[in-house]
Structures are given as C-alpha cells and as structure tokens.
Amino acid sequence: MVYVAKFEKISKDDIDIAGGKGANLGELTQAGIPVPPGFVITSETYEKFMNDTEINTTIMDILDNVDVNDTKALQEAADEIKSIIVNTPMPMDIKTLIIEAYNQLSESVGEEEADVAVRSSATAEDLPDASFAGQQDTYLHVKGVDEVVEYVQKVWASLFEARAIFYREENNFDHDKVYIAVCVQQMVQAEKSGVMFTVNPSTGEQVAMIESSWGLGEAVVSGDVTPDHYDVNKANNKIENLIVSDKKYMYTNDENGTSIRVNVPEEKRNERVLSDEDLNNLVEMGKTIENHYGQPMDTEWAIEKGRLYLLQARPITTLDNNIEKSDSTADLDVIIKGLGASPGMASGSVKIILDLDELDKIEDGDIMVTTMTTPDMVPAMRKSSGIITDEGGVTCHASIISRELGIPCVVGTGEATNVLNDKQEVTIDGKKGLVYEGLLEAEEEASSNVSNQTVQNVTAPIITVTDVKVNVSMPEAAKRAAATGADGVGLLRAEHMMLGLGVHPKKFITDGKEDELVDKLVNDIVKVADEFYPKPVWYRTMDAPTDEFVTLEGGENEPVEHNPMLGWRGIRRELDEPEIIKCEFKAIKKLHEKGYTNLGIMIPLSQSVSELRKAKELCAEVGLIPQKDVAFGMMVETPAAALTIEDYIEEGIDFVSLGTNDLTQYTLAIDRNNEFVAKNYTEEHPAVMKLIERTIKICVENGVTCSICGQAGSVPHIVEKLVGFGITSVSSNTDAIADVRHTVAKAEKKIILDAARKKL
C-alpha cells in the first residue's frame, strides 16, 4: 500500500492511486521538468481513513436510505455525511504520514510552513464513464500542518456534495467504489504567467504559441486581461510574431496569502512581459515536454524570481483530424450536390428512409438518405456514417444534430431520395456539399471511422475576453461539446429533449404524469449541466413547431399549420399551455437545489415585453424567483424584440442571446427550411446586421450580457463584426469552436491595435 508519495515517486502508471492530476504532475517531475514540488495523498489513504474510522458503513447506510429526488432530504444527507468526514479525528498513523510529508516539503522550499494548494485528483475509476469535474474542492494558500490536515479532510468530504451524490446515482456509480486522491503542492507566487502551445493548435505549424501577463495566472485564465502574444519558431527560437497588449489588471497575493485583483502599475501596462531569455527557456521546456509525451502539448506556466515553473501540461487535440484527401475523390463522379452542413468525408451504402417504419433498415456505417430528419430518427442517425437530405439548410434538424454527433452531412439536395438507390455505394463530402458515386479507394477503415470526429480533452487554444460557448441539442452530445474547451453552453435546446421522449409533453400532464415529465427533463438537463459545471449553461425553454410534435404519441391533435415556422411555437405557445413551461421551470428548480447553479433560463421567440413578464411570473409560481434564484434571459429572434430591446431590459433580464437563424428568416421573409429560397438566406443582409448591432450596443450600454447562438456565431468574418460591436460571448457549433476562438482572439487584438494607433 502507498499512502503518501512525493511527485518524484509517481508516474503516469500510478493513476489508480494518484488520480489524473497527481499522476501527471509526478510524470512531469520525473521527466526533469521544473514542476513546483509537492506530494500526493493517495486514494488508498482515503480508503484506509474511511475503513479504519468505521464511518464508511454509516455513510453507506445514510445513502441507502435517501431519495435523491427529494432535494431537501438529499441536501440534509450530504451535509450529514460531510460533517461526519470533516469532524472524525484522523487516525494518528495517517496524520503522521501527511505531517511528515508537509514538513519535508516546507524544508525543501526553505520555509518554516510552506504555502500550498490542496486539490482533489480524480482516480481512474472516475475517468472512463463520467466526468466529476467541479464536484470536488480545491483550497489555495493553505499553511501549517493543522490546516493541511483540515483541508485534506474537506477535499475527501467534497466527494459527498449533494450534486455529486445525485450524479453518481443517475449514472449508476457505486458510492463505495469511488475514491479520491489529494495533491498538496507549493504555491508559486508568480510575477509572470501564461500558457504555451508547443505547436500552432489550429494548423500544426511548428511554432510555439505563448501568451503571458503579469502576476498570477488567474488574469489570463479568467480573461480579465488580453495577454501579450508571441509566436516563436521552434527550429531557431526566433520570434516570428509579437503583440504587446494593454494589461490593466493582475492577480497577486495580499498579506494573508489570498489572491486578489489589482491594477497593473501604469508603467508596466504596455510593457512587454517576457524577455528573449524567458521565451527561450519556455520554448526549450516545451520541446522537452513534447519529446517526453511524443505529441504536441498545451501547457500552463509561471515565473517566480526569475525561475520558470510548469503548472500543467495536456495533449493538444484541436489539430485537424478530418480525414479529407484532395486527390482521393478525383476519380469519382459527382452525382448530386447540396449544402455542406457537417464537415468530414464518409463512404457507405445508401439506405433511403421515407417513413419512420423503415428506420430499422439502417445498419452501422450506412449513409442515411431522407427527405428531412426528425427527432425520431436520432437513434438511427447515430448508427449512420453520413446523412443526405432532400430539404433543409445549414440550420435544419439534420445539420444541427449531425454536427453535434460529428457525422458528415449534406442537406438541401432537392432530389437525393429520387436519384439515389438503396444499397448504392456513395461517398459524401460534408464540407463541400457533394455526393460522389462509389467509395474512396483504400478508405474502408476511414469510411467507418471518419464520422467519429469526436474531440477529446480539447482545451481552448487561445484565451479570449469574449467567451466562446457551444450550442447543445442533446444530452448525448454534451461530453463532446465540453471537450472543446468551450466557456459554457450558450444554447441548450429543450425541444430536442422533449421530442426525444417520444410522447407529447401535454400527454404526460393530461395523464397525471407531470412529475414523470419533470424527472425526465432533470435526467437530461443534468448530463449537460454536470459536464460543464461550473461554467454557465443557458437552457432555452421549448420551441418546437407543430409539425414536429404531430409525430409523437399524443400529438394527433396538433393543429395543421401552413407554415409552422410562423406559427404556434416558442413562448407564445408556452403561455397558451403554461403547464408545460412550468414543468420546465420545476426541473431547473430541482437542479438548482441540487447545486447546479450554473443553469440559466431563457425564453424563445418573444415579440412583446408582456410575454417576458408573464414567463417570469410563471417561474416564480413554482418557487424559482427570476434574477434572484436563477439567471433569467431571452432570445432575440424577432425584429420586434430587437427594435424594443430597451423595454425588455427595463422589465428586467440578466442576459440576451441573439438567435440569428430565426431573426434572419423573419427579417427577410424566408423560410430557412425551404430549399427553393435557401440561396436568398443570409445573416449578412444589412437589415439583419443592423438589428444585431443595435441589440448588442444597447445591451452593452445597460450592462446586460449579450451573446449569439445562431449559425452566424460559427461564421468567422461575422464573428469579427460581433466582437467589434462589443458582444459578450459567441456560442457556436461544436465543430467550429476552435476556429471561432481563433477569430475572436484575432478580432480582439485588432481592436486593441487600432485603439493604440489612434493614440499615436
């Protein structure tokens, strides 16, 4: 058994006892990288503590007798368990090991009592199936043996936060099979800090990309400053690009060792942070790390008293993984064209689906061809290697779901179901919108795997002040979306979760199963909220046209509308059927009470302030007070909302999200799902851009957070304009996050440069 181990004694092979963070820090230390010293209190120590004190049985008994869906009871159980762990005296043999390790660390850094960070480190049991990010605690500036022991027990206790208990129950984890390690590491009092990518994360070019600012790294990570930017050629360590920014703020420690934000001294605001020597040391360290891991790396670093420290290192996985070969389709004939809706190449056998009863025709790797996908088709879409539709544009159901699932998709072909035949072998290019006759040569493996362009452990390649968020439609897509490193969810669509139930929400209520509907929503929403916690997740209440509800059980009484896009949908429908939106509010309330305070609510398709007022009243009726208990906002999707946004702000909102898909179609009188007029659909129409600009600027003037979640949020040159208008965040599709972040950073730097030039 290993209970306490210095970083020098730990490697990546010790993840089971040291957890992911501990194993990584040990691996880097053994490789000779300058990591701040520390030690790991292993998961075996936690297990020993729980068993030796005999509190494990008591805790499991409490959990066996609690209903996790009873919020009050769950919170009481969590508080009781945490109190037991924190207040149970630590056995002397365990306590002695921790004190000895801390004293040795203090001696090694030349301090009587070292200033340390005490952090959780998830063990291997946690990693394969579910994320526990944000559910365990971190404590900074811990000093003295008594505090170290106290905070180690607090980290252990955080395994039993109400939110963590609920999540494990929902994912069928055994509470007594989940362990935790604890890292105790010297705090670095950084004078300079930042991030470094050992290659260009967008292109793979062998250039180290470095961003830095004064003080602790919180300023760069939080986006409080626009850091200096350096591109350094790794072959000769020469600077190829240098941008010095105006750095207004920095983080430092007060007399109590607590991190505080202060103004950067005037003479240093526009001073270059890193010297040539600093850059040389960073790049050389980056090369060493890259050689050790055998792949490009994303790192965080700090400099204290002239000494460089590595704080963290992760693989870069934002590099282009699309399997596209320019010559591979040269010998194939294009048989049909459409709109490229989800990038990537895929080959397979055509299966034409004209009716839901035919979905069982789809086998793994097939190319689904249909008039237009519906929520009922999602299970079959997951099995497909590619999607082709007759109808739709780049914002239709097929496009949105395909992008989230990472499946190449071509929409709006007009005639695919007539031109193609069952079992015909084709190749699709989801970027160019082309369908080829035949399969790619020697692409058997690629054709079955290319659609699985999932992004794993992705970290944002550039730190931006403007948040870059992601749109999510289905709980199943949350893990892939979170892996992009997005700053939160700018749009969580309720309708796809509702439609995925297969039963009309009204039927749940008329059948007396309102609680069942609420619980189903809770189970879906929590999967997204947990993946992103503590980052914000904006839940948009239901906005499904009537033609999508008609296929559900209980949907036979849905009205027939000539143009559902202009019909009974969004908040106008929900106010007519308030029992449905109240179920949504109840679901959010239950999750808030379980600790998921990162959830916010926004109402869709509003055209009148009275709709906002009524929605807030309905929310309050279920015991969830808007703008007090929960952040409350709205979509701006109609010209009416854009032209009266100041009235909405006066009524009271926390945030606004521009839904440019609907705003464009309503401004231009174009049904965005009609392929006959798709060529006239453009978010860049001057009228649309004026409405967007007006909304953003009025929100900025009034201190209201403003985002965008429509297709325009994934178009780089539009994003540049939005940043110029002052938008707070941009929410885009999963596949576009890396490109959008790069565009946002470029736009922010251009604004700074233009402002600097005007001062000259």
GROMACS .gro file of N, CA and C in nm, residues 352-410:
model
  177
  352ILE      N    1  -3.240   0.449  -4.808
  352ILE     CA    2  -3.338   0.556  -4.824
  352ILE      C    3  -3.451   0.537  -4.723
  353ILE      N    4  -3.479   0.641  -4.645
  353ILE     CA    5  -3.581   0.636  -4.540
  353ILE      C    6  -3.691   0.736  -4.576
  354LEU      N    7  -3.809   0.683  -4.613
  354LEU     CA    8  -3.923   0.769  -4.646
  354LEU      C    9  -4.029   0.765  -4.538
  355ASP      N   10  -4.014   0.673  -4.444
  355ASP     CA   11  -4.112   0.657  -4.337
  355ASP      C   12  -4.040   0.609  -4.212
  356LEU      N   13  -4.090   0.647  -4.095
  356LEU     CA   14  -4.026   0.607  -3.971
  356LEU      C   15  -4.021   0.456  -3.954
  357ASP      N   16  -4.115   0.386  -4.016
  357ASP     CA   17  -4.117   0.240  -4.006
  357ASP      C   18  -3.996   0.176  -4.073
  358GLU      N   19  -3.923   0.254  -4.153
  358GLU     CA   20  -3.810   0.199  -4.227
  358GLU      C   21  -3.677   0.219  -4.156
  359LEU      N   22  -3.679   0.278  -4.039
  359LEU     CA   23  -3.554   0.311  -3.970
  359LEU      C   24  -3.471   0.188  -3.937
  360ASP      N   25  -3.537   0.072  -3.922
  360ASP     CA   26  -3.460  -0.048  -3.889
  360ASP      C   27  -3.374  -0.096  -4.005
  361LYS      N   28  -3.388  -0.033  -4.122
  361LYS     CA   29  -3.302  -0.066  -4.236
  361LYS      C   30  -3.158  -0.020  -4.211
  362ILE      N   31  -3.142   0.085  -4.128
  362ILE     CA   32  -3.010   0.144  -4.108
  362ILE      C   33  -2.923   0.052  -4.024
  363GLU      N   34  -2.806   0.020  -4.080
  363GLU     CA   35  -2.705  -0.056  -4.007
  363GLU      C   36  -2.581   0.031  -3.988
  364ASP      N   37  -2.494  -0.011  -3.899
  364ASP     CA   38  -2.374   0.067  -3.872
  364ASP      C   39  -2.297   0.095  -4.000
  365GLY      N   40  -2.265   0.224  -4.021
  365GLY     CA   41  -2.184   0.261  -4.136
  365GLY      C   42  -2.262   0.298  -4.261
  366ASP      N   43  -2.396   0.284  -4.259
  366ASP     CA   44  -2.476   0.319  -4.376
  366ASP      C   45  -2.483   0.471  -4.393
  367ILE      N   46  -2.520   0.513  -4.514
  367ILE     CA   47  -2.548   0.653  -4.543
  367ILE      C   48  -2.700   0.670  -4.542
  368MET      N   49  -2.752   0.743  -4.445
  368MET     CA   50  -2.896   0.766  -4.439
  368MET      C   51  -2.936   0.874  -4.539
  369VAL      N   52  -3.036   0.843  -4.622
  369VAL     CA   53  -3.088   0.938  -4.720
  369VAL      C   54  -3.236   0.955  -4.693
  370THR      N   55  -3.279   1.078  -4.669
  370THR     CA   56  -3.419   1.102  -4.634
  370THR      C   57  -3.460   1.241  -4.677
  371THR      N   58  -3.591   1.263  -4.676
  371THR     CA   59  -3.640   1.397  -4.714
  371THR      C   60  -3.590   1.500  -4.614
  372MET      N   61  -3.613   1.476  -4.487
  372MET     CA   62  -3.561   1.558  -4.378
  372MET      C   63  -3.566   1.476  -4.251
  373THR      N   64  -3.465   1.485  -4.170
  373THR     CA   65  -3.463   1.408  -4.045
  373THR      C   66  -3.560   1.468  -3.943
  374THR      N   67  -3.600   1.385  -3.849
  374THR     CA   68  -3.684   1.427  -3.737
  374THR      C   69  -3.621   1.375  -3.609
  375PRO      N   70  -3.665   1.425  -3.494
  375PRO     CA   71  -3.608   1.375  -3.368
  375PRO      C   72  -3.620   1.223  -3.352
  376ASP      N   73  -3.725   1.164  -3.412
  376ASP     CA   74  -3.741   1.018  -3.401
  376ASP      C   75  -3.628   0.942  -3.471
  377MET      N   76  -3.558   1.010  -3.560
  377MET     CA   77  -3.454   0.944  -3.639
  377MET      C   78  -3.317   0.946  -3.573
  378VAL      N   79  -3.304   1.018  -3.461
  378VAL     CA   80  -3.173   1.036  -3.399
  378VAL      C   81  -3.103   0.903  -3.368
  379PRO      N   82  -3.171   0.801  -3.311
  379PRO     CA   83  -3.102   0.674  -3.286
  379PRO      C   84  -3.042   0.613  -3.412
  380ALA      N   85  -3.115   0.623  -3.523
  380ALA     CA   86  -3.063   0.570  -3.650
  380ALA      C   87  -2.952   0.658  -3.704
  381MET      N   88  -2.961   0.789  -3.681
  381MET     CA   89  -2.856   0.879  -3.726
  381MET      C   90  -2.724   0.845  -3.658
  382ARG      N   91  -2.730   0.806  -3.533
  382ARG     CA   92  -2.608   0.772  -3.460
  382ARG      C   93  -2.536   0.653  -3.523
  383LYS      N   94  -2.613   0.562  -3.584
  383LYS     CA   95  -2.553   0.444  -3.646
  383LYS      C   96  -2.495   0.475  -3.784
  384SER      N   97  -2.540   0.585  -3.843
  384SER     CA   98  -2.500   0.617  -3.981
  384SER      C   99  -2.361   0.677  -3.985
  385SER      N  100  -2.294   0.658  -4.100
  385SER     CA  101  -2.165   0.724  -4.118
  385SER      C  102  -2.180   0.858  -4.187
  386GLY      N  103  -2.299   0.882  -4.246
  386GLY     CA  104  -2.325   1.009  -4.313
  386GLY      C  105  -2.474   1.028  -4.337
  387ILE      N  106  -2.515   1.153  -4.358
  387ILE     CA  107  -2.656   1.187  -4.378
  387ILE      C  108  -2.670   1.270  -4.506
  388ILE      N  109  -2.772   1.240  -4.586
  388ILE     CA  110  -2.806   1.319  -4.704
  388ILE      C  111  -2.956   1.347  -4.698
  389THR      N  112  -2.997   1.474  -4.719
  389THR     CA  113  -3.140   1.506  -4.719
  389THR      C  114  -3.179   1.581  -4.845
  390ASP      N  115  -3.310   1.572  -4.879
  390ASP     CA  116  -3.364   1.649  -4.992
  390ASP      C  117  -3.378   1.796  -4.954
  391GLU      N  118  -3.426   1.817  -4.832
  391GLU     CA  119  -3.462   1.952  -4.790
  391GLU      C  120  -3.364   2.005  -4.686
  392GLY      N  121  -3.390   2.130  -4.648
  392GLY     CA  122  -3.317   2.188  -4.535
  392GLY      C  123  -3.199   2.274  -4.572
  393GLY      N  124  -3.160   2.356  -4.475
  393GLY     CA  125  -3.042   2.439  -4.488
  393GLY      C  126  -2.945   2.405  -4.378
  394VAL      N  127  -2.846   2.489  -4.359
  394VAL     CA  128  -2.741   2.457  -4.263
  394VAL      C  129  -2.784   2.474  -4.118
  395THR      N  130  -2.909   2.518  -4.097
  395THR     CA  131  -2.959   2.530  -3.960
  395THR      C  132  -3.074   2.434  -3.933
  396CYS      N  133  -3.099   2.343  -4.023
  396CYS     CA  134  -3.211   2.250  -4.004
  396CYS      C  135  -3.174   2.140  -3.904
  397HIS      N  136  -3.272   2.056  -3.871
  397HIS     CA  137  -3.252   1.950  -3.772
  397HIS      C  138  -3.136   1.860  -3.810
  398ALA      N  139  -3.133   1.816  -3.936
  398ALA     CA  140  -3.027   1.724  -3.979
  398ALA      C  141  -2.890   1.787  -3.961
  399SER      N  142  -2.878   1.914  -3.995
  399SER     CA  143  -2.750   1.983  -3.984
  399SER      C  144  -2.705   1.995  -3.840
  400ILE      N  145  -2.795   2.040  -3.755
  400ILE     CA  146  -2.760   2.063  -3.614
  400ILE      C  147  -2.719   1.933  -3.546
  401ILE      N  148  -2.800   1.829  -3.564
  401ILE     CA  149  -2.772   1.702  -3.496
  401ILE      C  150  -2.646   1.637  -3.554
  402SER      N  151  -2.628   1.643  -3.684
  402SER     CA  152  -2.509   1.583  -3.746
  402SER      C  153  -2.383   1.648  -3.694
  403ARG      N  154  -2.384   1.780  -3.682
  403ARG     CA  155  -2.265   1.849  -3.631
  403ARG      C  156  -2.236   1.809  -3.488
  404GLU      N  157  -2.341   1.797  -3.407
  404GLU     CA  158  -2.319   1.760  -3.268
  404GLU      C  159  -2.269   1.617  -3.254
  405LEU      N  160  -2.313   1.530  -3.344
  405LEU     CA  161  -2.270   1.390  -3.339
  405LEU      C  162  -2.140   1.368  -3.415
  406GLY      N  163  -2.094   1.470  -3.489
  406GLY     CA  164  -1.971   1.455  -3.566
  406GLY      C  165  -1.989   1.370  -3.690
  407ILE      N  166  -2.110   1.372  -3.750
  407ILE     CA  167  -2.139   1.291  -3.868
  407ILE      C  168  -2.141   1.381  -3.991
  408PRO      N  169  -2.066   1.351  -4.097
  408PRO     CA  170  -2.072   1.429  -4.220
  408PRO      C  171  -2.214   1.434  -4.274
  409CYS      N  172  -2.256   1.550  -4.324
  409CYS     CA  173  -2.394   1.567  -4.367
  409CYS      C  174  -2.404   1.664  -4.483
  410VAL      N  175  -2.486   1.628  -4.583
  410VAL     CA  176  -2.517   1.714  -4.697
  410VAL      C  177  -2.668   1.731  -4.699
   0.00000   0.00000   0.00000
